Each structure stands twice: as C-alpha cells, then as structure tokens.
C-alpha cells in the first residue's frame, strides 16, 4: 500500500506578515549601522568607502582595546569551559539532594540582574583588596560563563547512554579511561559549543566589565561606550560593524559545532577499523 504523503501545514498569512515585520524591525538598525560605516557623505553627494574601517584599524587605542577583549575572552572561555565541564560531569555522576541545590545555584547567575551581579563582584574585589584590571575582568567573566557551559554540557550528559560506561568498565577500563575514551569524545560538540558561547558572552559584555575594570585597560565594548559619549560617527559605526561580524562568526561557529562531532565520530570509526585490521 503506497505511503500517504502529508503536506506540511502552512502558517497563516498574518503570521508570515508579523514574522517579516519583526525581522525587519530587528535588523534595520544593524543595516543602518553598516551603511553608515560604508558611506562617506559630502555636501553634494555620497560614495562608498572603506576609509572608516581603515581608521579603526590604524587607531592604536581601539586596537589595544580589541586585544584586551580577545585576551579576556579567550582566557575566560578556556577557564569556564574546563571548570564548567568538570562541574557538569561531577553533578552527572552524583546523587542526593545537594545535587539539585548546586544546579539551582548555578542558574542564579543566569537570572540575577546583571547590575546587581556586577556590584556584588565589585564589593568582593574591594573586600579582598584586589587591584582592578584585566585579572578581575577575567574572574568576573568566568563567574557568569560557567553556568552556560554547565547547562550546555549537562544537556548533552542527560542524553548519554550509561550502558556505554558500564560496558567500558566490564572490559577492564578504569574510571579515568572510561571518561577519556568514552564520555569525553561524546561531549566534544557540547564542550566546544559551550566554550564558543562563553567567549561570545565575554567578548560582548559591557556592564560587568565596566564595573570591575581598571584604569587604562578598557575592553572594546567599554571603549566603544566611552567614545559614543562624544557622539556617533562613521568610525564608531565601522567599529560596531566589526564587532557585529565577529559576534556573527562566533554564533555560526557555535551552531555548527555539530561538524566537530561528525569529525570525531568518523575519526573514532577509522581508529577502530585500524585496530581490527592491525591487532
């Protein structure tokens, strides 16, 4: 009996109109910003130009701020990925009421008002007599990025088949060998995704960075905010456009992290095949 093909239900015309209007409202400011960076106006006409991007690149203060943002983002994402992954695995292997308490506390930074979180961190650094600078910024970024890594890795752990670990132990694998050879390869996509997400959050963060940053060590968002006090210019549009492109690339990397999973799965199959052919 031939299979009955069911057509996919179509959205109502009004819903499509609302969707396109919403997308237009969301992306029009971004388009205006990019056009403002690419257009040079004169009293009589206008022309396309890359002059403002060149000025951004040649501005040493902005480049120093970019280096600070990349440095803080990389260090914070690496630390939060390691700590968050370890915490997620530890909670996955634990039992008892305290597990739910820890998971609940890990979500606090996600729902806590950002300005209150920034003030609490500033108070902590003041009590500990930490000198404000890039070190305190990294600590602050790690503190709110860990939760995102824990949620990303924890969601992957919840779908793992525990029988794989039991099979590895039955074959004589130790706890560390089971984690390294069975659990960790299955977590690679979520670990990479969590790391990319934490880098993105760290690179774009302004409010917390503004509170815990030291003098003369501004990150790019803080530098942009300081420059905007003098008014919006094509140069600032160019800088904002570059930040938008970097954020977009990070998002694409985050959502396409499944490609890494395919790579590692294919590599694992190849190694298994080689071991069978060459015992």
PDB file of C-alpha atoms in Angstrom:
ATOM      1  CA  UNK A   1       0.000   0.000   0.000  1.00  0.00           C
ATOM      2  CA  UNK A   2       1.618   3.309  -1.028  1.00  0.00           C
ATOM      3  CA  UNK A   3       2.536   5.657   1.764  1.00  0.00           C
ATOM      4  CA  UNK A   4       0.300   8.664   2.165  1.00  0.00           C
ATOM      5  CA  UNK A   5       2.205  11.888   1.737  1.00  0.00           C
ATOM      6  CA  UNK A   6       1.169  14.546   4.181  1.00  0.00           C
ATOM      7  CA  UNK A   7       1.743  18.132   3.258  1.00  0.00           C
ATOM      8  CA  UNK A   8       3.377  20.326   5.842  1.00  0.00           C
ATOM      9  CA  UNK A   9       0.866  22.736   7.409  1.00  0.00           C
ATOM     10  CA  UNK A  10       1.340  26.294   6.244  1.00  0.00           C
ATOM     11  CA  UNK A  11       1.461  29.272   8.566  1.00  0.00           C
ATOM     12  CA  UNK A  12      -1.412  31.769   8.317  1.00  0.00           C
ATOM     13  CA  UNK A  13      -0.681  34.806   6.107  1.00  0.00           C
ATOM     14  CA  UNK A  14      -0.954  37.126   9.112  1.00  0.00           C
ATOM     15  CA  UNK A  15       1.730  35.139  10.968  1.00  0.00           C
ATOM     16  CA  UNK A  16       4.073  35.463   7.973  1.00  0.00           C
ATOM     17  CA  UNK A  17       3.499  39.208   7.838  1.00  0.00           C
ATOM     18  CA  UNK A  18       4.219  39.548  11.554  1.00  0.00           C
ATOM     19  CA  UNK A  19       7.388  37.460  11.129  1.00  0.00           C
ATOM     20  CA  UNK A  20       8.777  39.598   8.306  1.00  0.00           C
ATOM     21  CA  UNK A  21       7.878  42.854  10.050  1.00  0.00           C
ATOM     22  CA  UNK A  22       9.599  41.647  13.222  1.00  0.00           C
ATOM     23  CA  UNK A  23      12.723  40.619  11.314  1.00  0.00           C
ATOM     24  CA  UNK A  24      12.735  43.982   9.550  1.00  0.00           C
ATOM     25  CA  UNK A  25      12.473  45.906  12.822  1.00  0.00           C
ATOM     26  CA  UNK A  26      15.231  43.822  14.397  1.00  0.00           C
ATOM     27  CA  UNK A  27      17.712  44.118  11.548  1.00  0.00           C
ATOM     28  CA  UNK A  28      17.072  47.631  10.237  1.00  0.00           C
ATOM     29  CA  UNK A  29      19.294  49.277  12.924  1.00  0.00           C
ATOM     30  CA  UNK A  30      22.106  46.858  12.075  1.00  0.00           C
ATOM     31  CA  UNK A  31      21.741  47.625   8.379  1.00  0.00           C
ATOM     32  CA  UNK A  32      21.764  51.380   9.052  1.00  0.00           C
ATOM     33  CA  UNK A  33      24.909  50.949  11.177  1.00  0.00           C
ATOM     34  CA  UNK A  34      26.723  49.022   8.434  1.00  0.00           C
ATOM     35  CA  UNK A  35      25.662  51.517   5.767  1.00  0.00           C
ATOM     36  CA  UNK A  36      26.841  54.363   7.991  1.00  0.00           C
ATOM     37  CA  UNK A  37      30.281  52.720   8.070  1.00  0.00           C
ATOM     38  CA  UNK A  38      30.424  52.163   4.299  1.00  0.00           C
ATOM     39  CA  UNK A  39      29.099  55.522   3.098  1.00  0.00           C
ATOM     40  CA  UNK A  40      31.064  58.766   3.051  1.00  0.00           C
ATOM     41  CA  UNK A  41      28.889  61.829   2.708  1.00  0.00           C
ATOM     42  CA  UNK A  42      29.891  65.117   1.141  1.00  0.00           C
ATOM     43  CA  UNK A  43      27.820  68.302   0.862  1.00  0.00           C
ATOM     44  CA  UNK A  44      26.877  67.436  -2.716  1.00  0.00           C
ATOM     45  CA  UNK A  45      26.901  63.622  -2.888  1.00  0.00           C
ATOM     46  CA  UNK A  46      27.878  60.387  -1.217  1.00  0.00           C
ATOM     47  CA  UNK A  47      30.154  57.481  -2.130  1.00  0.00           C
ATOM     48  CA  UNK A  48      31.100  54.009  -0.940  1.00  0.00           C
ATOM     49  CA  UNK A  49      34.282  53.833   1.101  1.00  0.00           C
ATOM     50  CA  UNK A  50      36.313  51.646   3.448  1.00  0.00           C
ATOM     51  CA  UNK A  51      38.032  54.658   4.960  1.00  0.00           C
ATOM     52  CA  UNK A  52      36.365  54.336   8.354  1.00  0.00           C
ATOM     53  CA  UNK A  53      37.400  50.698   8.695  1.00  0.00           C
ATOM     54  CA  UNK A  54      40.972  51.693   7.898  1.00  0.00           C
ATOM     55  CA  UNK A  55      40.811  54.396  10.575  1.00  0.00           C
ATOM     56  CA  UNK A  56      39.601  51.850  13.109  1.00  0.00           C
ATOM     57  CA  UNK A  57      42.477  49.510  12.263  1.00  0.00           C
ATOM     58  CA  UNK A  58      45.000  52.372  12.451  1.00  0.00           C
ATOM     59  CA  UNK A  59      43.668  53.602  15.800  1.00  0.00           C
ATOM     60  CA  UNK A  60      46.103  52.203  18.348  1.00  0.00           C
ATOM     61  CA  UNK A  61      43.767  52.783  21.301  1.00  0.00           C
ATOM     62  CA  UNK A  62      40.986  50.767  19.654  1.00  0.00           C
ATOM     63  CA  UNK A  63      43.389  48.003  18.682  1.00  0.00           C
ATOM     64  CA  UNK A  64      44.633  47.801  22.274  1.00  0.00           C
ATOM     65  CA  UNK A  65      41.016  47.529  23.441  1.00  0.00           C
ATOM     66  CA  UNK A  66      40.426  44.780  20.873  1.00  0.00           C
ATOM     67  CA  UNK A  67      43.473  42.889  22.130  1.00  0.00           C
ATOM     68  CA  UNK A  68      42.172  43.182  25.684  1.00  0.00           C
ATOM     69  CA  UNK A  69      38.750  41.869  24.641  1.00  0.00           C
ATOM     70  CA  UNK A  70      40.244  38.913  22.776  1.00  0.00           C
ATOM     71  CA  UNK A  71      42.645  38.148  25.641  1.00  0.00           C
ATOM     72  CA  UNK A  72      39.896  38.265  28.262  1.00  0.00           C
ATOM     73  CA  UNK A  73      37.503  36.281  26.040  1.00  0.00           C
ATOM     74  CA  UNK A  74      39.992  33.503  25.298  1.00  0.00           C
ATOM     75  CA  UNK A  75      41.229  33.111  28.889  1.00  0.00           C
ATOM     76  CA  UNK A  76      37.722  33.342  30.381  1.00  0.00           C
ATOM     77  CA  UNK A  77      36.263  30.864  27.881  1.00  0.00           C
ATOM     78  CA  UNK A  78      39.070  28.342  28.450  1.00  0.00           C
ATOM     79  CA  UNK A  79      38.758  28.523  32.236  1.00  0.00           C
ATOM     80  CA  UNK A  80      34.958  28.439  32.231  1.00  0.00           C
ATOM     81  CA  UNK A  81      34.951  25.522  29.782  1.00  0.00           C
ATOM     82  CA  UNK A  82      37.288  23.429  31.920  1.00  0.00           C
ATOM     83  CA  UNK A  83      35.561  24.288  35.209  1.00  0.00           C
ATOM     84  CA  UNK A  84      32.040  24.096  33.792  1.00  0.00           C
ATOM     85  CA  UNK A  85      32.644  20.749  32.070  1.00  0.00           C
ATOM     86  CA  UNK A  86      34.185  19.258  35.208  1.00  0.00           C
ATOM     87  CA  UNK A  87      31.283  20.550  37.304  1.00  0.00           C
ATOM     88  CA  UNK A  88      28.698  19.158  34.875  1.00  0.00           C
ATOM     89  CA  UNK A  89      30.352  15.730  34.867  1.00  0.00           C
ATOM     90  CA  UNK A  90      30.607  15.795  38.665  1.00  0.00           C
ATOM     91  CA  UNK A  91      26.903  16.580  39.014  1.00  0.00           C
ATOM     92  CA  UNK A  92      26.061  13.925  36.423  1.00  0.00           C
ATOM     93  CA  UNK A  93      27.845  11.270  38.477  1.00  0.00           C
ATOM     94  CA  UNK A  94      26.462  12.464  41.808  1.00  0.00           C
ATOM     95  CA  UNK A  95      23.216  11.774  43.591  1.00  0.00           C
ATOM     96  CA  UNK A  96      21.401  13.276  46.527  1.00  0.00           C
ATOM     97  CA  UNK A  97      19.546  16.429  47.396  1.00  0.00           C
ATOM     98  CA  UNK A  98      22.650  18.646  47.290  1.00  0.00           C
ATOM     99  CA  UNK A  99      22.908  17.986  43.554  1.00  0.00           C
ATOM    100  CA  UNK A 100      19.685  19.868  42.897  1.00  0.00           C
ATOM    101  CA  UNK A 101      20.848  22.650  45.206  1.00  0.00           C
ATOM    102  CA  UNK A 102      24.078  23.065  43.225  1.00  0.00           C
ATOM    103  CA  UNK A 103      22.205  23.016  39.925  1.00  0.00           C
ATOM    104  CA  UNK A 104      19.823  25.627  41.249  1.00  0.00           C
ATOM    105  CA  UNK A 105      22.672  27.860  42.395  1.00  0.00           C
ATOM    106  CA  UNK A 106      24.349  27.515  39.006  1.00  0.00           C
ATOM    107  CA  UNK A 107      21.299  29.076  37.364  1.00  0.00           C
ATOM    108  CA  UNK A 108      21.369  32.102  39.679  1.00  0.00           C
ATOM    109  CA  UNK A 109      23.868  33.958  37.501  1.00  0.00           C
ATOM    110  CA  UNK A 110      21.569  33.480  34.507  1.00  0.00           C
ATOM    111  CA  UNK A 111      18.527  35.102  36.115  1.00  0.00           C
ATOM    112  CA  UNK A 112      20.273  37.502  38.504  1.00  0.00           C
ATOM    113  CA  UNK A 113      20.087  41.199  37.465  1.00  0.00           C
ATOM    114  CA  UNK A 114      23.376  41.947  35.772  1.00  0.00           C
ATOM    115  CA  UNK A 115      23.931  45.235  37.570  1.00  0.00           C
ATOM    116  CA  UNK A 116      23.455  43.542  40.971  1.00  0.00           C
ATOM    117  CA  UNK A 117      25.879  40.808  39.909  1.00  0.00           C
ATOM    118  CA  UNK A 118      28.409  43.469  38.869  1.00  0.00           C
ATOM    119  CA  UNK A 119      28.064  45.347  42.157  1.00  0.00           C
ATOM    120  CA  UNK A 120      28.473  42.144  44.169  1.00  0.00           C
ATOM    121  CA  UNK A 121      31.669  41.293  42.277  1.00  0.00           C
ATOM    122  CA  UNK A 122      32.995  44.812  42.783  1.00  0.00           C
ATOM    123  CA  UNK A 123      32.282  44.570  46.511  1.00  0.00           C
ATOM    124  CA  UNK A 124      34.056  41.199  46.677  1.00  0.00           C
ATOM    125  CA  UNK A 125      37.156  42.554  44.942  1.00  0.00           C
ATOM    126  CA  UNK A 126      37.126  45.560  47.282  1.00  0.00           C
ATOM    127  CA  UNK A 127      36.934  43.331  50.362  1.00  0.00           C
ATOM    128  CA  UNK A 128      39.730  41.087  49.061  1.00  0.00           C
ATOM    129  CA  UNK A 129      41.721  44.205  48.118  1.00  0.00           C
ATOM    130  CA  UNK A 130      42.187  43.091  44.521  1.00  0.00           C
ATOM    131  CA  UNK A 131      43.563  45.713  42.188  1.00  0.00           C
ATOM    132  CA  UNK A 132      41.043  46.218  39.399  1.00  0.00           C
ATOM    133  CA  UNK A 133      42.344  45.267  35.969  1.00  0.00           C
ATOM    134  CA  UNK A 134      42.167  42.549  33.350  1.00  0.00           C
ATOM    135  CA  UNK A 135      42.613  39.891  36.043  1.00  0.00           C
ATOM    136  CA  UNK A 136      39.435  40.944  37.835  1.00  0.00           C
ATOM    137  CA  UNK A 137      37.634  41.148  34.489  1.00  0.00           C
ATOM    138  CA  UNK A 138      38.646  37.557  33.684  1.00  0.00           C
ATOM    139  CA  UNK A 139      37.476  36.355  37.108  1.00  0.00           C
ATOM    140  CA  UNK A 140      34.148  38.158  36.663  1.00  0.00           C
ATOM    141  CA  UNK A 141      33.612  36.721  33.186  1.00  0.00           C
ATOM    142  CA  UNK A 142      34.454  33.209  34.340  1.00  0.00           C
ATOM    143  CA  UNK A 143      31.968  33.537  37.192  1.00  0.00           C
ATOM    144  CA  UNK A 144      28.998  34.121  34.873  1.00  0.00           C
ATOM    145  CA  UNK A 145      30.183  31.942  31.974  1.00  0.00           C
ATOM    146  CA  UNK A 146      30.493  28.729  33.989  1.00  0.00           C
ATOM    147  CA  UNK A 147      26.712  28.384  34.239  1.00  0.00           C
ATOM    148  CA  UNK A 148      26.294  28.453  30.460  1.00  0.00           C
ATOM    149  CA  UNK A 149      28.934  25.760  29.988  1.00  0.00           C
ATOM    150  CA  UNK A 150      27.369  23.630  32.716  1.00  0.00           C
ATOM    151  CA  UNK A 151      23.947  23.869  31.076  1.00  0.00           C
ATOM    152  CA  UNK A 152      25.298  23.087  27.603  1.00  0.00           C
ATOM    153  CA  UNK A 153      27.394  20.100  28.717  1.00  0.00           C
ATOM    154  CA  UNK A 154      24.749  18.950  31.203  1.00  0.00           C
ATOM    155  CA  UNK A 155      22.120  18.807  28.459  1.00  0.00           C
ATOM    156  CA  UNK A 156      24.426  16.520  26.477  1.00  0.00           C
ATOM    157  CA  UNK A 157      25.176  14.352  29.510  1.00  0.00           C
ATOM    158  CA  UNK A 158      21.456  13.840  30.128  1.00  0.00           C
ATOM    159  CA  UNK A 159      21.153  12.132  26.729  1.00  0.00           C
ATOM    160  CA  UNK A 160      24.144   9.792  27.105  1.00  0.00           C
ATOM    161  CA  UNK A 161      23.594   6.073  27.409  1.00  0.00           C
ATOM    162  CA  UNK A 162      25.079   4.942  30.729  1.00  0.00           C
ATOM    163  CA  UNK A 163      25.387   1.400  29.382  1.00  0.00           C
ATOM    164  CA  UNK A 164      28.393   2.598  27.351  1.00  0.00           C
ATOM    165  CA  UNK A 165      30.251   3.406  30.550  1.00  0.00           C
ATOM    166  CA  UNK A 166      29.183   0.102  32.108  1.00  0.00           C
ATOM    167  CA  UNK A 167      30.463  -1.762  29.053  1.00  0.00           C
ATOM    168  CA  UNK A 168      33.820   0.027  29.264  1.00  0.00           C
ATOM    169  CA  UNK A 169      34.178  -0.899  32.944  1.00  0.00           C
ATOM    170  CA  UNK A 170      33.229  -4.508  32.205  1.00  0.00           C
ATOM    171  CA  UNK A 171      36.056  -4.600  29.694  1.00  0.00           C
ATOM    172  CA  UNK A 172      38.523  -3.511  32.364  1.00  0.00           C
ATOM    173  CA  UNK A 173      38.688   0.251  31.816  1.00  0.00           C
ATOM    174  CA  UNK A 174      39.438   2.419  34.827  1.00  0.00           C
ATOM    175  CA  UNK A 175      37.345   5.420  35.801  1.00  0.00           C
ATOM    176  CA  UNK A 176      39.736   7.814  34.062  1.00  0.00           C
ATOM    177  CA  UNK A 177      39.985   5.620  30.940  1.00  0.00           C
ATOM    178  CA  UNK A 178      36.194   5.464  30.728  1.00  0.00           C
ATOM    179  CA  UNK A 179      35.928   9.231  30.987  1.00  0.00           C
ATOM    180  CA  UNK A 180      38.747   9.871  28.499  1.00  0.00           C
ATOM    181  CA  UNK A 181      37.815   7.280  25.871  1.00  0.00           C
ATOM    182  CA  UNK A 182      34.014   7.079  26.165  1.00  0.00           C
ATOM    183  CA  UNK A 183      32.462  10.096  27.863  1.00  0.00           C
ATOM    184  CA  UNK A 184      34.729  12.929  26.718  1.00  0.00           C
ATOM    185  CA  UNK A 185      34.552  12.154  22.948  1.00  0.00           C
ATOM    186  CA  UNK A 186      30.762  12.198  23.192  1.00  0.00           C
ATOM    187  CA  UNK A 187      30.904  15.563  24.968  1.00  0.00           C
ATOM    188  CA  UNK A 188      33.214  17.250  22.455  1.00  0.00           C
ATOM    189  CA  UNK A 189      30.449  19.051  20.477  1.00  0.00           C
ATOM    190  CA  UNK A 190      28.804  20.432  23.615  1.00  0.00           C
ATOM    191  CA  UNK A 191      32.159  21.400  25.148  1.00  0.00           C
ATOM    192  CA  UNK A 192      33.134  23.295  22.000  1.00  0.00           C
ATOM    193  CA  UNK A 193      29.704  24.894  21.848  1.00  0.00           C
ATOM    194  CA  UNK A 194      29.864  25.935  25.496  1.00  0.00           C
ATOM    195  CA  UNK A 195      33.343  27.376  25.015  1.00  0.00           C
ATOM    196  CA  UNK A 196      32.249  29.347  21.953  1.00  0.00           C
ATOM    197  CA  UNK A 197      29.202  30.651  23.798  1.00  0.00           C
ATOM    198  CA  UNK A 198      31.270  31.730  26.807  1.00  0.00           C
ATOM    199  CA  UNK A 199      33.738  33.517  24.521  1.00  0.00           C
ATOM    200  CA  UNK A 200      30.881  35.311  22.811  1.00  0.00           C
ATOM    201  CA  UNK A 201      29.373  36.404  26.125  1.00  0.00           C
ATOM    202  CA  UNK A 202      32.747  37.566  27.413  1.00  0.00           C
ATOM    203  CA  UNK A 203      33.680  39.460  24.261  1.00  0.00           C
ATOM    204  CA  UNK A 204      30.382  41.367  24.156  1.00  0.00           C
ATOM    205  CA  UNK A 205      29.975  42.019  27.872  1.00  0.00           C
ATOM    206  CA  UNK A 206      29.855  45.674  28.892  1.00  0.00           C
ATOM    207  CA  UNK A 207      28.083  46.215  32.213  1.00  0.00           C
ATOM    208  CA  UNK A 208      30.057  43.810  34.406  1.00  0.00           C
ATOM    209  CA  UNK A 209      33.303  44.765  32.685  1.00  0.00           C
ATOM    210  CA  UNK A 210      32.578  48.452  33.235  1.00  0.00           C
ATOM    211  CA  UNK A 211      32.294  47.891  36.991  1.00  0.00           C
ATOM    212  CA  UNK A 212      35.309  45.631  37.582  1.00  0.00           C
ATOM    213  CA  UNK A 213      37.727  47.020  35.009  1.00  0.00           C
ATOM    214  CA  UNK A 214      40.821  49.026  35.903  1.00  0.00           C
ATOM    215  CA  UNK A 215      42.002  52.356  34.571  1.00  0.00           C
ATOM    216  CA  UNK A 216      43.606  52.283  31.125  1.00  0.00           C
ATOM    217  CA  UNK A 217      42.696  48.657  30.387  1.00  0.00           C
ATOM    218  CA  UNK A 218      39.386  49.063  28.591  1.00  0.00           C
ATOM    219  CA  UNK A 219      37.895  46.281  26.544  1.00  0.00           C
ATOM    220  CA  UNK A 220      36.294  47.029  23.195  1.00  0.00           C
ATOM    221  CA  UNK A 221      32.679  47.428  24.421  1.00  0.00           C
ATOM    222  CA  UNK A 222      33.809  49.802  27.191  1.00  0.00           C
ATOM    223  CA  UNK A 223      35.955  51.758  24.738  1.00  0.00           C
ATOM    224  CA  UNK A 224      33.018  51.994  22.366  1.00  0.00           C
ATOM    225  CA  UNK A 225      30.753  53.301  25.135  1.00  0.00           C
ATOM    226  CA  UNK A 226      33.340  55.916  26.127  1.00  0.00           C
ATOM    227  CA  UNK A 227      33.732  57.098  22.528  1.00  0.00           C
ATOM    228  CA  UNK A 228      29.962  57.312  21.997  1.00  0.00           C
ATOM    229  CA  UNK A 229      29.725  59.986  24.697  1.00  0.00           C
ATOM    230  CA  UNK A 230      31.199  62.369  22.125  1.00  0.00           C
ATOM    231  CA  UNK A 231      28.572  61.417  19.539  1.00  0.00           C
ATOM    232  CA  UNK A 232      28.032  58.728  16.920  1.00  0.00           C
ATOM    233  CA  UNK A 233      30.445  58.895  13.986  1.00  0.00           C
ATOM    234  CA  UNK A 234      31.120  56.744  10.910  1.00  0.00           C
ATOM    235  CA  UNK A 235      34.232  55.493  12.673  1.00  0.00           C
ATOM    236  CA  UNK A 236      32.146  54.164  15.552  1.00  0.00           C
ATOM    237  CA  UNK A 237      29.763  52.595  13.032  1.00  0.00           C
ATOM    238  CA  UNK A 238      32.736  50.828  11.477  1.00  0.00           C
ATOM    239  CA  UNK A 239      33.892  49.608  14.886  1.00  0.00           C
ATOM    240  CA  UNK A 240      30.390  48.385  15.753  1.00  0.00           C
ATOM    241  CA  UNK A 241      30.168  46.641  12.376  1.00  0.00           C
ATOM    242  CA  UNK A 242      33.412  44.803  13.049  1.00  0.00           C
ATOM    243  CA  UNK A 243      32.104  43.699  16.453  1.00  0.00           C
ATOM    244  CA  UNK A 244      28.885  42.533  14.799  1.00  0.00           C
ATOM    245  CA  UNK A 245      30.819  40.477  12.247  1.00  0.00           C
ATOM    246  CA  UNK A 246      32.973  38.874  14.957  1.00  0.00           C
ATOM    247  CA  UNK A 247      29.892  38.045  17.018  1.00  0.00           C
ATOM    248  CA  UNK A 248      28.153  36.617  13.958  1.00  0.00           C
ATOM    249  CA  UNK A 249      31.130  34.408  13.150  1.00  0.00           C
ATOM    250  CA  UNK A 250      31.189  33.146  16.737  1.00  0.00           C
ATOM    251  CA  UNK A 251      27.473  32.355  16.546  1.00  0.00           C
ATOM    252  CA  UNK A 252      27.957  30.458  13.285  1.00  0.00           C
ATOM    253  CA  UNK A 253      30.778  28.502  14.896  1.00  0.00           C
ATOM    254  CA  UNK A 254      28.573  27.767  17.913  1.00  0.00           C
ATOM    255  CA  UNK A 255      25.614  26.498  15.920  1.00  0.00           C
ATOM    256  CA  UNK A 256      27.737  24.485  13.509  1.00  0.00           C
ATOM    257  CA  UNK A 257      29.698  22.714  16.246  1.00  0.00           C
ATOM    258  CA  UNK A 258      27.963  19.515  15.170  1.00  0.00           C
ATOM    259  CA  UNK A 259      30.515  19.377  12.371  1.00  0.00           C
ATOM    260  CA  UNK A 260      33.157  18.620  15.016  1.00  0.00           C
ATOM    261  CA  UNK A 261      31.029  15.767  16.304  1.00  0.00           C
ATOM    262  CA  UNK A 262      30.922  14.231  12.821  1.00  0.00           C
ATOM    263  CA  UNK A 263      34.685  14.639  12.558  1.00  0.00           C
ATOM    264  CA  UNK A 264      35.437  12.928  15.869  1.00  0.00           C
ATOM    265  CA  UNK A 265      32.913  10.152  15.215  1.00  0.00           C
ATOM    266  CA  UNK A 266      34.490   9.483  11.818  1.00  0.00           C
ATOM    267  CA  UNK A 267      37.938   9.538  13.398  1.00  0.00           C
ATOM    268  CA  UNK A 268      36.827   7.069  16.081  1.00  0.00           C
ATOM    269  CA  UNK A 269      35.410   4.701  13.474  1.00  0.00           C
ATOM    270  CA  UNK A 270      38.634   4.942  11.481  1.00  0.00           C
ATOM    271  CA  UNK A 271      40.756   4.122  14.548  1.00  0.00           C
ATOM    272  CA  UNK A 272      38.501   1.184  15.447  1.00  0.00           C
ATOM    273  CA  UNK A 273      38.774  -0.134  11.925  1.00  0.00           C
ATOM    274  CA  UNK A 274      42.558   0.205  12.004  1.00  0.00           C
ATOM    275  CA  UNK A 275      42.762  -1.659  15.308  1.00  0.00           C
ATOM    276  CA  UNK A 276      40.687  -4.524  13.895  1.00  0.00           C
ATOM    277  CA  UNK A 277      42.829  -4.734  10.770  1.00  0.00           C
ATOM    278  CA  UNK A 278      46.084  -4.448  12.727  1.00  0.00           C
ATOM    279  CA  UNK A 279      45.533  -6.098  16.131  1.00  0.00           C
TER     280      UNK A 279
END
